[in-house]
PDB file of C-alpha atoms in Angstrom:
ATOM      1  CA  UNK A   1      22.855  84.292  -4.086  1.00 54.00           C
ATOM      2  CA  UNK A   2      24.480  81.609  -1.847  1.00 58.00           C
ATOM      3  CA  UNK A   3      22.130  78.835  -0.553  1.00 58.00           C
ATOM      4  CA  UNK A   4      20.801  79.240   2.953  1.00 56.00           C
ATOM      5  CA  UNK A   5      22.003  76.688   5.507  1.00 59.00           C
ATOM      6  CA  UNK A   6      20.733  75.936   8.990  1.00 56.00           C
ATOM      7  CA  UNK A   7      23.414  76.340  11.600  1.00 58.00           C
ATOM      8  CA  UNK A   8      22.142  73.403  13.713  1.00 61.00           C
ATOM      9  CA  UNK A   9      21.139  71.102  10.838  1.00 60.00           C
ATOM     10  CA  UNK A  10      21.879  67.441  11.615  1.00 59.00           C
ATOM     11  CA  UNK A  11      24.308  65.552   9.486  1.00 65.00           C
ATOM     12  CA  UNK A  12      22.733  63.226   6.825  1.00 61.00           C
ATOM     13  CA  UNK A  13      23.999  60.113   8.637  1.00 58.00           C
ATOM     14  CA  UNK A  14      22.509  61.247  11.949  1.00 64.00           C
ATOM     15  CA  UNK A  15      19.178  62.003  10.287  1.00 59.00           C
ATOM     16  CA  UNK A  16      19.165  58.553   8.718  1.00 58.00           C
ATOM     17  CA  UNK A  17      19.785  56.957  12.118  1.00 55.00           C
ATOM     18  CA  UNK A  18      16.976  58.948  13.700  1.00 62.00           C
ATOM     19  CA  UNK A  19      14.526  57.881  11.006  1.00 57.00           C
ATOM     20  CA  UNK A  20      15.578  54.258  11.240  1.00 55.00           C
ATOM     21  CA  UNK A  21      15.171  54.300  15.053  1.00 58.00           C
ATOM     22  CA  UNK A  22      11.452  55.057  14.606  1.00 56.00           C
ATOM     23  CA  UNK A  23      10.908  51.565  13.203  1.00 51.00           C
ATOM     24  CA  UNK A  24      10.054  48.824  15.623  1.00 46.00           C
ATOM     25  CA  UNK A  25      12.433  46.029  16.395  1.00 43.00           C
ATOM     26  CA  UNK A  26       9.993  43.514  14.889  1.00 45.00           C
ATOM     27  CA  UNK A  27      10.277  45.006  11.376  1.00 47.00           C
ATOM     28  CA  UNK A  28      13.932  45.184  10.370  1.00 48.00           C
ATOM     29  CA  UNK A  29      14.829  46.623   7.013  1.00 51.00           C
ATOM     30  CA  UNK A  30      17.602  45.610   4.694  1.00 51.00           C
ATOM     31  CA  UNK A  31      18.800  49.229   4.465  1.00 55.00           C
ATOM     32  CA  UNK A  32      20.074  49.029   8.078  1.00 53.00           C
ATOM     33  CA  UNK A  33      23.072  47.040   6.950  1.00 52.00           C
ATOM     34  CA  UNK A  34      24.006  49.875   4.573  1.00 58.00           C
ATOM     35  CA  UNK A  35      24.553  52.315   7.459  1.00 58.00           C
ATOM     36  CA  UNK A  36      28.068  53.469   8.336  1.00 61.00           C
ATOM     37  CA  UNK A  37      29.862  51.415  10.969  1.00 60.00           C
ATOM     38  CA  UNK A  38      29.367  54.120  13.589  1.00 62.00           C
ATOM     39  CA  UNK A  39      25.605  54.210  12.940  1.00 58.00           C
ATOM     40  CA  UNK A  40      25.277  50.427  12.961  1.00 57.00           C
ATOM     41  CA  UNK A  41      26.846  50.442  16.460  1.00 63.00           C
ATOM     42  CA  UNK A  42      23.718  52.042  17.851  1.00 63.00           C
ATOM     43  CA  UNK A  43      21.906  49.472  20.089  1.00 67.00           C
ATOM     44  CA  UNK A  44      18.513  49.708  18.340  1.00 66.00           C
ATOM     45  CA  UNK A  45      20.025  49.383  14.853  1.00 58.00           C
ATOM     46  CA  UNK A  46      22.215  46.491  15.938  1.00 65.00           C
ATOM     47  CA  UNK A  47      19.172  44.606  17.257  1.00 68.00           C
ATOM     48  CA  UNK A  48      17.321  45.036  13.987  1.00 64.00           C
ATOM     49  CA  UNK A  49      20.290  43.866  11.954  1.00 60.00           C
ATOM     50  CA  UNK A  50      20.546  40.793  14.175  1.00 65.00           C
ATOM     51  CA  UNK A  51      16.908  39.938  13.467  1.00 64.00           C
ATOM     52  CA  UNK A  52      17.260  40.110   9.648  1.00 59.00           C
ATOM     53  CA  UNK A  53      16.365  36.753   8.025  1.00 58.00           C
ATOM     54  CA  UNK A  54      19.339  34.688   7.066  1.00 56.00           C
ATOM     55  CA  UNK A  55      19.791  33.294   3.589  1.00 55.00           C
ATOM     56  CA  UNK A  56      18.679  29.758   2.773  1.00 53.00           C
ATOM     57  CA  UNK A  57      21.572  27.357   3.266  1.00 55.00           C
ATOM     58  CA  UNK A  58      22.939  25.933   0.074  1.00 53.00           C
ATOM     59  CA  UNK A  59      22.383  22.200  -0.258  1.00 55.00           C
ATOM     60  CA  UNK A  60      25.571  20.178  -0.389  1.00 55.00           C
ATOM     61  CA  UNK A  61      23.818  17.409  -2.336  1.00 57.00           C
ATOM     62  CA  UNK A  62      24.995  17.292  -5.983  1.00 59.00           C
ATOM     63  CA  UNK A  63      22.526  18.603  -8.531  1.00 54.00           C
ATOM     64  CA  UNK A  64      22.245  15.282 -10.370  1.00 58.00           C
ATOM     65  CA  UNK A  65      21.425  13.475  -7.128  1.00 59.00           C
ATOM     66  CA  UNK A  66      18.684  16.003  -6.307  1.00 59.00           C
ATOM     67  CA  UNK A  67      17.322  15.716  -9.844  1.00 57.00           C
ATOM     68  CA  UNK A  68      17.185  11.906  -9.752  1.00 56.00           C
ATOM     69  CA  UNK A  69      15.512  12.036  -6.350  1.00 57.00           C
ATOM     70  CA  UNK A  70      12.893  14.418  -7.685  1.00 55.00           C
ATOM     71  CA  UNK A  71      12.252  12.175 -10.678  1.00 51.00           C
ATOM     72  CA  UNK A  72      11.900   9.115  -8.487  1.00 51.00           C
ATOM     73  CA  UNK A  73       9.334  10.910  -6.329  1.00 53.00           C
ATOM     74  CA  UNK A  74       7.350  11.946  -9.402  1.00 47.00           C
ATOM     75  CA  UNK A  75       7.474   8.396 -10.760  1.00 49.00           C
ATOM     76  CA  UNK A  76       6.001   7.120  -7.534  1.00 45.00           C
ATOM     77  CA  UNK A  77       3.037   9.394  -8.062  1.00 42.00           C
ATOM     78  CA  UNK A  78       2.600   8.563 -11.753  1.00 44.00           C
ATOM     79  CA  UNK A  79       2.643   4.773 -11.624  1.00 43.00           C
ATOM     80  CA  UNK A  80       0.241   2.497  -9.803  1.00 39.00           C
ATOM     81  CA  UNK A  81      -0.026  -1.227  -9.265  1.00 42.00           C
ATOM     82  CA  UNK A  82      -3.768  -1.208 -10.023  1.00 40.00           C
ATOM     83  CA  UNK A  83      -4.498  -2.912 -13.331  1.00 41.00           C
ATOM     84  CA  UNK A  84      -6.462  -0.786 -15.832  1.00 44.00           C
ATOM     85  CA  UNK A  85     -10.066  -1.880 -16.129  1.00 51.00           C
ATOM     86  CA  UNK A  86     -11.633  -2.711 -19.493  1.00 77.00           C
ATOM     87  CA  UNK A  87     -15.193  -3.119 -20.634  1.00 89.00           C
ATOM     88  CA  UNK A  88     -14.541  -5.487 -23.592  1.00 92.00           C
ATOM     89  CA  UNK A  89     -14.191  -9.155 -22.704  1.00 91.00           C
ATOM     90  CA  UNK A  90     -13.576 -12.256 -24.793  1.00 93.00           C
ATOM     91  CA  UNK A  91     -16.728 -14.337 -24.667  1.00 93.00           C
ATOM     92  CA  UNK A  92     -15.711 -17.198 -26.937  1.00 94.00           C
ATOM     93  CA  UNK A  93     -12.524 -18.687 -28.403  1.00 94.00           C
ATOM     94  CA  UNK A  94      -9.755 -16.230 -27.379  1.00 95.00           C
ATOM     95  CA  UNK A  95      -6.875 -15.947 -29.845  1.00 95.00           C
ATOM     96  CA  UNK A  96      -3.228 -14.961 -29.303  1.00 95.00           C
ATOM     97  CA  UNK A  97      -0.812 -13.373 -31.754  1.00 93.00           C
ATOM     98  CA  UNK A  98       2.708 -14.574 -32.551  1.00 91.00           C
ATOM     99  CA  UNK A  99       4.062 -12.916 -29.396  1.00 92.00           C
ATOM    100  CA  UNK A 100       1.543 -14.670 -27.162  1.00 93.00           C
ATOM    101  CA  UNK A 101      -0.572 -11.553 -26.546  1.00 94.00           C
ATOM    102  CA  UNK A 102      -4.337 -11.842 -26.674  1.00 95.00           C
ATOM    103  CA  UNK A 103      -5.879 -10.214 -29.743  1.00 96.00           C
ATOM    104  CA  UNK A 104      -8.797  -7.956 -28.852  1.00 95.00           C
ATOM    105  CA  UNK A 105     -11.105  -5.679 -30.805  1.00 95.00           C
ATOM    106  CA  UNK A 106     -12.462  -3.151 -28.325  1.00 95.00           C
ATOM    107  CA  UNK A 107     -16.143  -2.169 -28.255  1.00 96.00           C
ATOM    108  CA  UNK A 108     -16.726   1.484 -27.411  1.00 95.00           C
ATOM    109  CA  UNK A 109     -19.539   2.631 -25.163  1.00 94.00           C
ATOM    110  CA  UNK A 110     -21.382   4.239 -28.092  1.00 95.00           C
ATOM    111  CA  UNK A 111     -21.200   1.069 -30.161  1.00 96.00           C
ATOM    112  CA  UNK A 112     -22.430  -1.018 -27.231  1.00 96.00           C
ATOM    113  CA  UNK A 113     -25.304   1.398 -26.615  1.00 96.00           C
ATOM    114  CA  UNK A 114     -26.361   1.252 -30.275  1.00 96.00           C
ATOM    115  CA  UNK A 115     -26.197  -2.559 -30.316  1.00 97.00           C
ATOM    116  CA  UNK A 116     -28.353  -2.686 -27.190  1.00 96.00           C
ATOM    117  CA  UNK A 117     -30.925  -0.402 -28.838  1.00 96.00           C
ATOM    118  CA  UNK A 118     -31.081  -2.650 -31.923  1.00 97.00           C
ATOM    119  CA  UNK A 119     -31.406  -5.779 -29.777  1.00 97.00           C
ATOM    120  CA  UNK A 120     -34.259  -4.200 -27.819  1.00 96.00           C
ATOM    121  CA  UNK A 121     -36.004  -2.859 -30.918  1.00 96.00           C
ATOM    122  CA  UNK A 122     -35.876  -6.249 -32.671  1.00 96.00           C
ATOM    123  CA  UNK A 123     -36.684  -8.149 -29.451  1.00 96.00           C
ATOM    124  CA  UNK A 124     -33.665 -10.318 -30.186  1.00 96.00           C
ATOM    125  CA  UNK A 125     -31.073 -10.393 -27.363  1.00 95.00           C
ATOM    126  CA  UNK A 126     -28.841 -12.762 -29.382  1.00 96.00           C
ATOM    127  CA  UNK A 127     -28.058 -10.287 -32.152  1.00 96.00           C
ATOM    128  CA  UNK A 128     -24.363  -9.700 -32.793  1.00 97.00           C
ATOM    129  CA  UNK A 129     -22.392  -7.531 -35.169  1.00 97.00           C
ATOM    130  CA  UNK A 130     -20.233  -9.653 -37.459  1.00 97.00           C
ATOM    131  CA  UNK A 131     -17.152  -7.816 -38.708  1.00 96.00           C
ATOM    132  CA  UNK A 132     -15.168  -9.206 -41.615  1.00 95.00           C
ATOM    133  CA  UNK A 133     -12.207  -7.968 -43.626  1.00 92.00           C
ATOM    134  CA  UNK A 134     -11.957  -8.764 -47.313  1.00 89.00           C
ATOM    135  CA  UNK A 135      -9.646  -7.679 -50.090  1.00 84.00           C
ATOM    136  CA  UNK A 136     -11.049  -4.910 -52.226  1.00 74.00           C
ATOM    137  CA  UNK A 137     -12.056  -1.298 -51.933  1.00 66.00           C
ATOM    138  CA  UNK A 138      -9.991   1.712 -52.934  1.00 66.00           C
ATOM    139  CA  UNK A 139      -7.206   0.997 -50.411  1.00 64.00           C
ATOM    140  CA  UNK A 140      -6.754  -2.765 -50.722  1.00 75.00           C
ATOM    141  CA  UNK A 141      -8.935  -3.984 -47.824  1.00 85.00           C
ATOM    142  CA  UNK A 142     -12.486  -3.226 -46.826  1.00 88.00           C
ATOM    143  CA  UNK A 143     -14.656  -3.739 -43.755  1.00 88.00           C
ATOM    144  CA  UNK A 144     -17.872  -5.705 -44.058  1.00 92.00           C
ATOM    145  CA  UNK A 145     -20.413  -5.569 -41.218  1.00 94.00           C
ATOM    146  CA  UNK A 146     -23.766  -7.228 -40.764  1.00 95.00           C
ATOM    147  CA  UNK A 147     -26.089  -8.252 -37.951  1.00 96.00           C
ATOM    148  CA  UNK A 148     -26.393 -11.976 -37.253  1.00 96.00           C
ATOM    149  CA  UNK A 149     -28.276 -14.052 -34.704  1.00 96.00           C
ATOM    150  CA  UNK A 150     -26.161 -16.284 -32.477  1.00 94.00           C
ATOM    151  CA  UNK A 151     -27.412 -19.486 -30.842  1.00 92.00           C
ATOM    152  CA  UNK A 152     -28.645 -19.294 -27.267  1.00 91.00           C
ATOM    153  CA  UNK A 153     -25.723 -21.445 -26.116  1.00 90.00           C
ATOM    154  CA  UNK A 154     -22.106 -21.380 -27.165  1.00 90.00           C
ATOM    155  CA  UNK A 155     -20.962 -24.518 -29.023  1.00 89.00           C
ATOM    156  CA  UNK A 156     -18.106 -26.767 -28.015  1.00 87.00           C
ATOM    157  CA  UNK A 157     -14.908 -26.620 -30.039  1.00 85.00           C
ATOM    158  CA  UNK A 158     -14.091 -28.157 -32.424  1.00 85.00           C
ATOM    159  CA  UNK A 159     -17.455 -27.976 -34.182  1.00 82.00           C
ATOM    160  CA  UNK A 160     -18.758 -31.048 -35.972  1.00 79.00           C
ATOM    161  CA  UNK A 161     -18.934 -30.672 -39.737  1.00 75.00           C
ATOM    162  CA  UNK A 162     -22.717 -30.835 -39.769  1.00 70.00           C
ATOM    163  CA  UNK A 163     -23.046 -28.179 -37.044  1.00 66.00           C
ATOM    164  CA  UNK A 164     -20.432 -25.921 -38.658  1.00 64.00           C
ATOM    165  CA  UNK A 165     -22.505 -25.666 -41.835  1.00 68.00           C
ATOM    166  CA  UNK A 166     -25.682 -24.690 -39.991  1.00 74.00           C
ATOM    167  CA  UNK A 167     -24.316 -22.613 -37.118  1.00 81.00           C
ATOM    168  CA  UNK A 168     -23.501 -18.910 -37.327  1.00 89.00           C
ATOM    169  CA  UNK A 169     -20.412 -19.571 -35.200  1.00 92.00           C
ATOM    170  CA  UNK A 170     -17.424 -21.153 -36.949  1.00 91.00           C
ATOM    171  CA  UNK A 171     -14.285 -22.816 -35.651  1.00 90.00           C
ATOM    172  CA  UNK A 172     -12.063 -19.760 -36.087  1.00 93.00           C
ATOM    173  CA  UNK A 173     -14.596 -17.220 -34.810  1.00 96.00           C
ATOM    174  CA  UNK A 174     -13.985 -15.123 -31.693  1.00 97.00           C
ATOM    175  CA  UNK A 175     -16.776 -13.313 -29.839  1.00 97.00           C
ATOM    176  CA  UNK A 176     -16.287 -10.182 -27.766  1.00 96.00           C
ATOM    177  CA  UNK A 177     -18.892  -8.704 -25.444  1.00 95.00           C
ATOM    178  CA  UNK A 178     -19.228  -5.330 -23.786  1.00 95.00           C
ATOM    179  CA  UNK A 179     -19.519  -5.487 -20.029  1.00 87.00           C
ATOM    180  CA  UNK A 180     -19.611  -2.124 -18.171  1.00 78.00           C
ATOM    181  CA  UNK A 181     -17.103  -1.769 -15.358  1.00 69.00           C
ATOM    182  CA  UNK A 182     -19.697  -0.651 -12.805  1.00 62.00           C
ATOM    183  CA  UNK A 183     -22.033  -3.641 -13.288  1.00 64.00           C
ATOM    184  CA  UNK A 184     -21.574  -7.042 -11.608  1.00 62.00           C
ATOM    185  CA  UNK A 185     -19.646  -9.547 -13.697  1.00 58.00           C
ATOM    186  CA  UNK A 186     -21.709 -12.525 -14.927  1.00 63.00           C
ATOM    187  CA  UNK A 187     -20.769 -15.896 -13.509  1.00 66.00           C
ATOM    188  CA  UNK A 188     -21.180 -17.537 -16.942  1.00 76.00           C
ATOM    189  CA  UNK A 189     -20.940 -16.299 -20.570  1.00 83.00           C
ATOM    190  CA  UNK A 190     -23.875 -13.988 -21.244  1.00 89.00           C
ATOM    191  CA  UNK A 191     -24.946 -13.917 -24.886  1.00 91.00           C
ATOM    192  CA  UNK A 192     -27.500 -11.174 -24.228  1.00 93.00           C
ATOM    193  CA  UNK A 193     -24.803  -8.516 -23.798  1.00 94.00           C
ATOM    194  CA  UNK A 194     -23.762  -6.255 -26.720  1.00 96.00           C
ATOM    195  CA  UNK A 195     -21.325  -8.343 -28.758  1.00 96.00           C
ATOM    196  CA  UNK A 196     -19.328  -8.642 -31.958  1.00 97.00           C
ATOM    197  CA  UNK A 197     -17.980 -11.673 -33.788  1.00 97.00           C
ATOM    198  CA  UNK A 198     -14.929 -11.964 -36.047  1.00 96.00           C
ATOM    199  CA  UNK A 199     -13.164 -14.725 -37.917  1.00 96.00           C
ATOM    200  CA  UNK A 200      -9.473 -15.409 -37.331  1.00 95.00           C
ATOM    201  CA  UNK A 201      -7.964 -13.631 -40.396  1.00 94.00           C
ATOM    202  CA  UNK A 202     -10.101 -10.536 -39.775  1.00 95.00           C
ATOM    203  CA  UNK A 203      -9.062 -10.411 -36.130  1.00 96.00           C
ATOM    204  CA  UNK A 204      -5.412 -10.559 -37.201  1.00 94.00           C
ATOM    205  CA  UNK A 205      -5.903  -7.364 -39.235  1.00 92.00           C
ATOM    206  CA  UNK A 206      -8.040  -5.555 -36.657  1.00 93.00           C
ATOM    207  CA  UNK A 207      -6.339  -6.435 -33.371  1.00 94.00           C
ATOM    208  CA  UNK A 208      -5.904  -3.377 -31.188  1.00 94.00           C
ATOM    209  CA  UNK A 209      -8.639  -1.468 -33.029  1.00 94.00           C
ATOM    210  CA  UNK A 210     -11.989  -0.194 -31.790  1.00 95.00           C
ATOM    211  CA  UNK A 211     -15.470  -0.582 -33.190  1.00 95.00           C
ATOM    212  CA  UNK A 212     -17.373   2.650 -32.684  1.00 95.00           C
ATOM    213  CA  UNK A 213     -20.750   4.068 -33.680  1.00 95.00           C
ATOM    214  CA  UNK A 214     -20.468   7.453 -35.371  1.00 91.00           C
ATOM    215  CA  UNK A 215     -23.095  10.007 -36.357  1.00 87.00           C
ATOM    216  CA  UNK A 216     -21.871  12.114 -39.272  1.00 80.00           C
ATOM    217  CA  UNK A 217     -23.328  14.083 -42.153  1.00 75.00           C
ATOM    218  CA  UNK A 218     -23.033  11.081 -44.461  1.00 73.00           C
ATOM    219  CA  UNK A 219     -25.057   8.997 -42.009  1.00 79.00           C
ATOM    220  CA  UNK A 220     -24.807   6.929 -38.851  1.00 88.00           C
ATOM    221  CA  UNK A 221     -22.809   3.742 -38.947  1.00 91.00           C
ATOM    222  CA  UNK A 222     -20.603   1.317 -37.086  1.00 93.00           C
ATOM    223  CA  UNK A 223     -17.003   2.115 -37.862  1.00 91.00           C
ATOM    224  CA  UNK A 224     -13.522   0.716 -37.185  1.00 91.00           C
ATOM    225  CA  UNK A 225     -11.246   3.351 -35.640  1.00 91.00           C
ATOM    226  CA  UNK A 226      -7.698   3.481 -34.276  1.00 91.00           C
ATOM    227  CA  UNK A 227      -6.461   0.518 -36.275  1.00 88.00           C
ATOM    228  CA  UNK A 228      -2.717   0.266 -35.455  1.00 89.00           C
ATOM    229  CA  UNK A 229      -2.034  -1.702 -38.664  1.00 84.00           C
ATOM    230  CA  UNK A 230      -3.769   0.726 -41.027  1.00 83.00           C
ATOM    231  CA  UNK A 231      -1.539   3.210 -42.863  1.00 81.00           C
ATOM    232  CA  UNK A 232      -4.343   4.986 -44.728  1.00 70.00           C
ATOM    233  CA  UNK A 233      -8.094   4.792 -45.191  1.00 68.00           C
ATOM    234  CA  UNK A 234     -10.809   6.273 -47.347  1.00 66.00           C
ATOM    235  CA  UNK A 235     -13.014   9.145 -46.261  1.00 64.00           C
ATOM    236  CA  UNK A 236     -15.997   6.979 -45.396  1.00 62.00           C
ATOM    237  CA  UNK A 237     -13.829   4.647 -43.290  1.00 63.00           C
ATOM    238  CA  UNK A 238     -14.816   1.386 -45.021  1.00 70.00           C
ATOM    239  CA  UNK A 239     -11.533   0.776 -46.869  1.00 68.00           C
ATOM    240  CA  UNK A 240      -7.961   0.802 -45.603  1.00 74.00           C
ATOM    241  CA  UNK A 241      -4.389  -0.136 -46.350  1.00 75.00           C
ATOM    242  CA  UNK A 242      -2.096  -2.012 -43.937  1.00 75.00           C
ATOM    243  CA  UNK A 243       1.558  -2.005 -43.024  1.00 67.00           C
ATOM    244  CA  UNK A 244       3.606  -4.669 -44.775  1.00 59.00           C
TER     245      UNK A 244
END
């Protein structure tokens, strides 16, 4: 049986134009540009095609130039002229390495808090943690730590021979104290702050490290961490090997 056809059925192109004319001029569609040339000549369709958004113009700036400009903008956001603040300060006898840089052993906040608790418990604000490195242990060098009492006033260098034998502070000792960033800086050296003391050879081996207070299953202890010169260490953290 042949298919039935309507005698007055509109052509497909005319039907498409009629449907497209029902859209408002404020909402053009991309399909309008696919109409035949005769259909696109209709005033309403032509207005909608004219209002279609144009493509983004291609930048004539070379890609490498745009990339370098983007990197320079990101660098401006990443870098700042403000110097990083630090809580560890050299209280006595600062020492420099062969390159002229100051050698520092940083005190962490946990270590400073534990030292403050010990000083308060013992009613002795002049307690300090002496850290010393000696040969021995399972990795060649070992840390030795003990609490000592410093004098109420720092001595003048060089120390007289008689005073050097009696004093806890020696000629090659350096003292570091922990001073929080948010507290006012003391106008003079304050020996009541949490502090550590090291001799010169020990500071040479521990420069750039941190003294921390850790709480582990094997017990709580002061511990040297992040030593840039150490290549390996034992499990308990009291012995280490250094780069040669």
